[in-house]
Coordinates of C-alpha atoms in Angstrom, one line a residue:
Chain A
M1290 CA 37.6 54.9 81.7
N1291 CA 37.4 58.6 82.2
E1292 CA 39.6 61.1 80.3
H1293 CA 41.8 61.8 83.3
S1294 CA 42.8 58.1 83.9
F1295 CA 43.4 57.6 80.1
K1296 CA 45.8 60.5 80.1
E1297 CA 47.5 59.0 83.2
L1298 CA 47.9 55.7 81.4
I1299 CA 49.5 57.3 78.4
K1300 CA 51.8 59.2 80.6
V1301 CA 52.9 56.1 82.5
A1302 CA 53.4 54.2 79.2
Q1303 CA 55.6 57.1 77.9
E1304 CA 57.6 57.1 81.1
T1305 CA 58.2 53.3 80.9
K1306 CA 59.3 53.6 77.2
D1307 CA 61.8 56.3 78.1
R1308 CA 63.0 54.2 81.1
I1309 CA 63.6 51.3 78.7
R1310 CA 65.3 53.6 76.1
K1311 CA 67.7 55.0 78.7
A1312 CA 68.6 51.6 80.0
A1313 CA 69.1 50.3 76.5
V1314 CA 71.5 53.2 75.7
E1315 CA 73.6 52.3 78.8
I1316 CA 73.8 48.6 77.9
I1317 CA 74.3 49.0 74.2
S1318 CA 77.0 51.6 74.7
Q1319 CA 78.9 49.1 76.8
E1320 CA 78.2 45.8 75.1
G1321 CA 77.4 46.8 71.6
F1322 CA 74.0 46.1 70.0
F1323 CA 74.9 42.6 68.8
N1324 CA 75.9 41.4 72.2
T1325 CA 73.0 43.0 74.1
R1326 CA 70.0 40.8 75.0
M1327 CA 66.5 41.9 75.9
Q1328 CA 67.1 40.4 79.3
D1329 CA 70.1 42.7 79.8
I1330 CA 68.0 45.7 79.0
A1331 CA 65.3 44.5 81.4
D1332 CA 67.9 44.0 84.2
Q1333 CA 69.3 47.5 83.6
A1334 CA 65.8 49.1 83.6
G1335 CA 64.8 47.1 86.7
L1336 CA 61.8 45.7 84.8
A1337 CA 60.6 42.2 83.9
V1338 CA 61.6 41.2 80.4
G1339 CA 57.9 40.6 79.7
T1340 CA 57.3 44.3 80.3
I1341 CA 59.9 45.2 77.8
Y1342 CA 58.2 43.0 75.2
N1343 CA 54.9 44.8 75.9
Y1344 CA 56.5 48.0 74.5
F1345 CA 59.0 46.6 72.0
S1346 CA 58.6 43.4 70.0
S1347 CA 62.3 43.1 69.3
K1348 CA 65.8 44.5 70.1
D1349 CA 65.8 46.2 66.7
K1350 CA 62.7 48.1 67.7
V1351 CA 64.4 49.4 70.8
L1352 CA 67.3 50.7 68.8
A1353 CA 65.0 52.2 66.2
Y1354 CA 63.2 54.0 69.1
I1355 CA 66.5 55.4 70.4
F1356 CA 67.2 56.9 67.0
K1357 CA 63.7 58.2 66.7
A1358 CA 63.8 59.9 70.1
E1359 CA 67.1 61.5 69.1
M1360 CA 65.8 62.7 65.8
K1361 CA 62.7 64.2 67.5
R1362 CA 65.1 66.0 69.9
R1363 CA 67.1 67.5 67.0
M1364 CA 64.0 68.5 65.2
E1365 CA 62.8 70.3 68.3
I1366 CA 66.2 72.1 68.6
M1367 CA 65.8 73.1 65.0
S1368 CA 62.3 74.4 65.3
D1369 CA 63.1 76.1 68.6
L1370 CA 66.0 77.9 66.8
K1371 CA 63.8 78.8 63.9
E1372 CA 61.4 80.8 66.1
K1373 CA 64.3 82.9 67.3
D1374 CA 64.9 84.6 63.9
L1375 CA 68.6 84.2 64.1
S1376 CA 71.1 84.9 61.2
T1377 CA 72.4 81.8 59.4
K1378 CA 75.7 82.0 61.3
E1379 CA 74.1 82.4 64.7
F1380 CA 71.7 79.6 63.9
L1381 CA 74.6 77.2 63.1
K1382 CA 76.5 78.4 66.2
E1383 CA 73.6 77.6 68.4
F1384 CA 72.9 74.3 66.6
L1385 CA 76.5 73.2 67.1
N1386 CA 76.6 74.2 70.7
R1387 CA 73.4 72.4 71.6
H1388 CA 74.2 69.3 69.5
F1389 CA 77.6 68.9 71.2
S1390 CA 76.2 69.7 74.7
V1391 CA 73.8 66.7 74.4
L1392 CA 76.8 64.5 73.7
I1393 CA 79.0 65.9 76.4
E1394 CA 76.1 65.3 78.9
N1395 CA 75.4 61.8 77.6
P1396 CA 78.4 60.2 75.8
H1397 CA 76.7 56.8 76.1
L1398 CA 74.0 58.0 73.8
G1399 CA 76.6 59.5 71.4
R1400 CA 78.4 56.2 71.2
V1401 CA 75.3 54.2 70.4
L1402 CA 74.3 56.7 67.7
V1403 CA 77.8 56.6 66.1
R1404 CA 78.4 52.9 66.3
E1405 CA 75.1 51.4 65.6
K1406 CA 73.9 53.8 62.8
D1407 CA 74.3 51.1 60.2
F1408 CA 73.0 48.3 62.5
S1409 CA 71.0 46.5 59.9
R1410 CA 70.6 46.2 56.2
G1411 CA 67.4 46.5 54.2
E1412 CA 64.1 47.7 55.7
K1413 CA 65.2 48.4 59.2
S1414 CA 68.2 50.6 58.3
G1415 CA 65.7 52.8 56.2
Q1416 CA 64.8 54.8 59.3
I1417 CA 68.4 55.7 60.1
K1418 CA 69.2 56.7 56.6
E1419 CA 66.1 58.8 56.6
H1420 CA 67.2 60.4 59.8
M1421 CA 70.6 61.4 58.3
S1422 CA 69.0 62.5 55.1
S1423 CA 66.3 64.7 56.7
L1424 CA 68.8 66.5 58.9
I1425 CA 70.9 67.2 55.8
K1426 CA 67.8 68.5 54.0
M1427 CA 67.1 70.8 56.9
L1428 CA 70.7 72.2 56.8
E1429 CA 70.4 72.5 53.1
K1430 CA 67.3 74.7 53.4
L1431 CA 69.1 76.8 56.0
F1432 CA 72.0 77.4 53.6
Q1433 CA 69.7 78.2 50.8
A1434 CA 67.8 80.7 52.9
G1435 CA 71.1 82.2 53.9
V1436 CA 72.1 82.7 50.2
K1437 CA 68.7 84.3 49.5
K1438 CA 69.1 86.7 52.4
G1439 CA 72.6 87.5 51.3
E1440 CA 74.1 86.1 54.5
V1441 CA 75.9 83.2 52.7
K1442 CA 78.0 83.3 49.6
E1443 CA 76.9 81.5 46.5
I1444 CA 78.0 77.9 47.2
N1445 CA 76.8 74.4 46.4
T1446 CA 74.3 74.3 49.2
H1447 CA 73.7 70.6 49.0
L1448 CA 77.4 69.8 49.2
M1449 CA 77.7 72.4 51.9
A1450 CA 75.0 70.7 54.0
V1451 CA 76.6 67.2 53.5
Y1452 CA 80.1 68.7 54.3
F1453 CA 78.9 70.5 57.5
F1454 CA 77.0 67.5 58.8
G1455 CA 79.8 65.2 57.8
S1456 CA 82.5 67.2 59.6
M1457 CA 80.4 67.4 62.7
Q1458 CA 79.8 63.7 62.7
G1459 CA 83.4 63.0 61.9
V1460 CA 84.7 65.0 64.9
I1461 CA 82.1 63.4 67.1
E1462 CA 82.9 59.9 66.0
Y1463 CA 86.6 60.3 66.6
S1464 CA 86.1 62.0 70.0
L1465 CA 83.7 59.3 71.3
T1466 CA 85.5 56.3 70.0
Q1467 CA 89.2 57.1 70.6
P1468 CA 88.1 58.4 73.2
E1469 CA 89.0 62.1 73.4
M1470 CA 86.0 63.6 75.1
Q1471 CA 87.7 66.9 75.7
L1472 CA 87.6 67.6 71.9
L1473 CA 83.8 67.9 72.2
E1474 CA 84.3 71.1 74.2
E1475 CA 86.5 72.8 71.7
A1476 CA 84.9 71.4 68.5
P1477 CA 81.8 73.7 68.1
A1478 CA 83.9 77.0 67.9
F1479 CA 86.5 75.3 65.8
I1480 CA 84.0 74.0 63.2
L1481 CA 82.3 77.3 63.0
E1482 CA 85.6 79.1 62.3
R1483 CA 86.3 76.6 59.5
I1484 CA 83.2 77.7 57.7
D1485 CA 83.4 81.4 58.5
H1486 CA 84.5 82.2 54.9
I1487 CA 81.1 81.2 53.5
F1488 CA 79.4 84.1 55.2
N1489 CA 79.2 87.5 53.6
Chain B
M849 CA 113.0 23.6 47.2
N850 CA 115.1 26.2 45.3
E851 CA 114.8 29.9 45.8
H852 CA 113.0 30.4 42.5
S853 CA 110.1 28.1 43.3
F854 CA 109.8 29.5 46.9
K855 CA 109.3 32.9 45.4
E856 CA 106.7 31.5 43.1
L857 CA 104.8 30.0 46.0
I858 CA 104.7 33.2 47.9
K859 CA 103.5 35.0 44.8
V860 CA 100.7 32.5 44.2
A861 CA 99.7 32.7 47.9
Q862 CA 99.6 36.5 47.7
E863 CA 97.5 36.4 44.6
T864 CA 95.1 34.0 46.2
K865 CA 94.7 36.2 49.2
D866 CA 94.0 39.2 47.0
R867 CA 91.4 37.1 45.1
I868 CA 89.7 36.2 48.3
R869 CA 89.9 39.8 49.5
K870 CA 88.3 41.2 46.3
A871 CA 85.5 38.5 46.4
A872 CA 84.8 39.3 50.0
V873 CA 84.5 43.0 49.3
E874 CA 81.9 42.3 46.6
I875 CA 79.8 40.0 48.9
I876 CA 80.1 42.1 52.1
S877 CA 79.2 45.2 50.2
Q878 CA 76.0 43.6 49.0
E879 CA 75.0 41.5 52.0
G880 CA 76.7 43.2 54.9
F881 CA 79.3 41.5 57.0
F882 CA 76.9 39.9 59.4
N883 CA 74.9 38.1 56.7
T884 CA 78.0 37.0 54.8
R885 CA 79.2 33.3 55.2
M886 CA 82.6 32.0 54.3
Q887 CA 80.9 29.8 51.8
D888 CA 79.5 32.9 50.0
I889 CA 83.1 34.4 49.8
A890 CA 84.3 31.0 48.4
D891 CA 81.6 31.0 45.8
Q892 CA 82.3 34.5 44.7
A893 CA 86.0 33.8 44.5
G894 CA 85.5 30.5 42.6
L895 CA 87.4 28.6 45.3
A896 CA 86.6 25.8 47.6
V897 CA 85.7 27.0 51.1
G898 CA 88.6 24.8 52.4
T899 CA 91.0 26.9 50.4
I900 CA 89.6 30.1 52.1
Y901 CA 90.3 28.6 55.5
N902 CA 93.9 27.9 54.5
Y903 CA 94.4 31.6 54.3
F904 CA 91.9 33.0 56.9
S905 CA 90.8 31.2 60.0
S906 CA 87.6 33.3 60.3
K907 CA 85.4 35.8 58.6
D908 CA 86.7 38.4 61.0
K909 CA 90.2 37.8 59.7
V910 CA 89.0 38.4 56.1
L911 CA 87.5 41.7 57.1
A912 CA 90.6 42.7 59.1
Y913 CA 92.7 41.9 56.0
I914 CA 90.5 44.2 53.8
F915 CA 91.2 47.0 56.2
K916 CA 94.9 46.2 56.5
A917 CA 95.2 46.2 52.7
E918 CA 93.5 49.6 52.5
M919 CA 95.6 51.0 55.2
K920 CA 98.8 49.8 53.4
R921 CA 97.5 51.5 50.2
R922 CA 96.9 54.8 51.9
M923 CA 100.3 54.6 53.6
E924 CA 101.8 54.1 50.2
I925 CA 99.9 57.1 48.8
M926 CA 101.3 59.2 51.7
S927 CA 104.9 58.1 51.3
D928 CA 104.7 58.5 47.6
L929 CA 103.5 62.1 48.1
K930 CA 106.2 62.8 50.7
E931 CA 108.9 62.0 48.1
K932 CA 107.5 64.7 45.8
D933 CA 108.3 67.6 48.2
L934 CA 105.0 69.3 47.7
S935 CA 103.6 72.2 49.7
T936 CA 101.1 71.4 52.5
K937 CA 98.2 72.6 50.3
E938 CA 99.4 70.6 47.2
F939 CA 99.9 67.6 49.4
L940 CA 96.3 67.7 50.7
K941 CA 95.0 68.3 47.2
E942 CA 96.8 65.2 45.9
F943 CA 95.8 63.2 48.9
L944 CA 92.1 64.1 48.5
N945 CA 92.1 63.4 44.8
R946 CA 93.8 60.0 45.1
H947 CA 91.6 59.0 48.1
F948 CA 88.4 59.9 46.3
S949 CA 89.6 58.2 43.1
V950 CA 90.0 54.9 44.8
L951 CA 86.4 55.1 46.0
I952 CA 85.0 56.3 42.6
E953 CA 86.8 53.3 41.0
N954 CA 85.6 50.9 43.7
P955 CA 82.5 52.0 45.5
H956 CA 82.0 48.4 46.9
L957 CA 85.2 48.8 48.8
G958 CA 84.2 52.2 50.1
R959 CA 80.9 50.8 51.3
V960 CA 82.6 48.0 53.2
L961 CA 85.1 50.4 54.8
V962 CA 82.4 52.9 55.8
R963 CA 79.8 50.4 57.1
E964 CA 81.9 47.8 58.8
K965 CA 84.4 50.0 60.5
D966 CA 83.0 49.2 63.8
F967 CA 82.3 45.6 63.1
S968 CA 83.3 44.2 66.4
R969 CA 84.0 45.2 69.9
G970 CA 87.1 44.6 72.0
E971 CA 90.3 43.1 70.5
K972 CA 89.3 42.8 66.9
S973 CA 88.2 46.4 66.5
G974 CA 91.6 47.5 67.8
Q975 CA 93.1 47.3 64.3
I976 CA 90.5 49.5 62.8
K977 CA 90.7 52.1 65.5
E978 CA 94.5 52.0 65.0
H979 CA 94.0 52.6 61.3
M980 CA 91.8 55.7 61.9
S981 CA 94.2 57.0 64.5
S982 CA 97.4 56.5 62.5
L983 CA 96.0 58.3 59.5
I984 CA 95.0 61.2 61.8
K985 CA 98.5 61.2 63.3
M986 CA 100.0 61.4 59.8
L987 CA 97.7 64.3 58.9
E988 CA 98.6 66.0 62.2
K989 CA 102.3 65.8 61.4
L990 CA 101.6 67.2 58.0
F991 CA 99.8 70.3 59.5
Q992 CA 102.5 70.7 62.1
A993 CA 105.2 70.7 59.4
G994 CA 103.0 73.2 57.5
V995 CA 102.9 75.6 60.5
K996 CA 106.7 75.2 60.9
K997 CA 107.3 76.0 57.2
G998 CA 105.0 79.0 57.5
E999 CA 102.6 77.5 55.0
V1000 CA 99.8 77.0 57.5
K1001 CA 98.4 79.5 60.1
E1002 CA 98.8 78.8 63.8
I1003 CA 95.9 76.4 64.5
N1004 CA 95.1 73.5 66.8
T1005 CA 96.8 70.9 64.5
H1006 CA 95.3 68.0 66.3
L1007 CA 91.7 69.3 66.0
M1008 CA 92.5 70.2 62.4
A1009 CA 93.6 66.7 61.5
V1010 CA 90.5 65.2 63.2
Y1011 CA 88.3 67.8 61.4
F1012 CA 89.9 67.3 58.0
F1013 CA 89.7 63.5 58.2
G1014 CA 86.2 63.6 59.7
S1015 CA 84.8 65.9 57.0
M1016 CA 86.3 63.7 54.3
Q1017 CA 84.8 60.6 55.9
G1018 CA 81.5 62.3 56.4
V1019 CA 81.2 63.3 52.8
I1020 CA 82.2 59.8 51.7
E1021 CA 79.8 58.1 54.0
Y1022 CA 76.9 60.1 52.8
S1023 CA 77.8 59.8 49.1
L1024 CA 78.1 56.0 49.3
T1025 CA 75.2 55.2 51.5
Q1026 CA 72.5 57.5 50.1
P1027 CA 73.8 56.8 47.4
E1028 CA 74.9 60.0 45.7
M1029 CA 78.0 58.8 43.9
Q1030 CA 78.3 62.0 41.8
L1031 CA 79.2 64.0 45.0
L1032 CA 82.5 62.0 45.1
E1033 CA 83.6 63.8 41.9
E1034 CA 83.0 67.3 43.2
A1035 CA 84.0 66.7 46.8
P1036 CA 87.8 67.0 46.7
A1037 CA 87.9 70.5 45.3
F1038 CA 85.0 71.6 47.6
I1039 CA 86.7 70.2 50.7
L1040 CA 90.0 71.9 49.8
E1041 CA 88.2 75.3 49.3
R1042 CA 86.7 74.9 52.8
I1043 CA 90.1 74.8 54.4
D1044 CA 91.7 77.3 52.1
H1045 CA 91.7 80.0 54.9
I1046 CA 94.2 78.0 57.0
F1047 CA 97.0 78.5 54.5
N1048 CA 99.2 81.6 54.6

C-alpha cells in the first residue's frame, strides 16, 4: 500500500468514527444511554451494526469517545486562546463564549455530556473524572498566572477554579434539562459579571 | 384498634422506612444505583427482602424516597430560616452553612444525590427535576424579595437563582466525586464572598 492510500484509509476511518459519534449523540440524547442499543446507533448512522463494532467494541466505548472528542475540542479552544496572549479576564470571557456557543449549536451534545457524565462506576468512569479534573487544573493554572501577573486578586485559586467550572456547569445543566435554552445566551456575560470582583 | 396503638404503628412504619432509606444510601453510594439489588438493601438494613417490598414496590421507589426526604429537609431548613427574619445575605449564609453541614456529616448521602439525580428518564425523573426546580424557585423568590427590600441590586433574579444553585452544586459535585472533602469546609464562605457584590 502506498502512502497516499494509507492516508486515505485513515481519513475514511476518522470520518466513520465521527459519523458514529454524531449518530450516538442524537440517540443517547433522546433515549438516554441505558436505553440505547448499538443497533439504534447503527440505524441512526445509516451503517450496519457490524461496522459499528469494527470501530467500538461496546456502547461504553462509544460514550467514552464522545467525551474524549469533547475534551479534545476544549483543549483546542484553550490552546488557541493561549496563543492570543489575552488578559485573564479576556481569556475567561472568550472561553465562556466559545463553550456556551458549542452548546447552543448542539444541545443534544450538551445533554449527553451533562446527563451521562457519571455513566459507570470504577474503571470506565475514570476517563470522565479525568476530563473534569484536567479542565479544572487548566483553569487553576490560568488563575495562578493571573495572580502572578497582578491581574487577579490573591484568592484560593484551586477553589476559584472549582467554583468557576461548577457555576458554568450548573447553569448549563439547568438550562439543558429544564429546558430553558435561552439562558445559555445570557449566561456567559452574567457569569463573567459575577466574578468581576476578583480582577484588579 | 385504639388511637394509641394506631399512632404506634405509624411510628414503627416511619422508623422502618427511614432505616431502609439509610441502608439504601450506604449501599447505593458504594455500588451505584444500577448495581444495587433490593437484596443488598435488605442485607444492609438487617431486614428480610420481603419487608423492604412491603414499603417500596421497586428500587426506583427507594431512590425517589431518598430524594423526597432530602427535599423535605431542605424545605424545613428554608421555612425555619424564614421565621428568623434574616436579611437576604444572612439567609444565604445560613442556608449555605446548613446545606454544606448536611453533606460534611453524611457524604454518602451527598454522593447519591449528586450521582443519581438523573437516574431515569421520563416519568420517574420528574420528581427530581421538580426538586431542583422548586429549590431554584425558592431562591428566586428570596432574591426578588431582596431587591424589593433594597438589600439586593437590580439583577436578573432568575439567572441569579440558577447561578447560585448551580455554583453550590458544582462545588459539591467536585468535592464529593474527586474526592476533596476538605473543600466542603471552605466552600460556604467562599461562595458567599463571590456574590457579595450583589448586595447593596
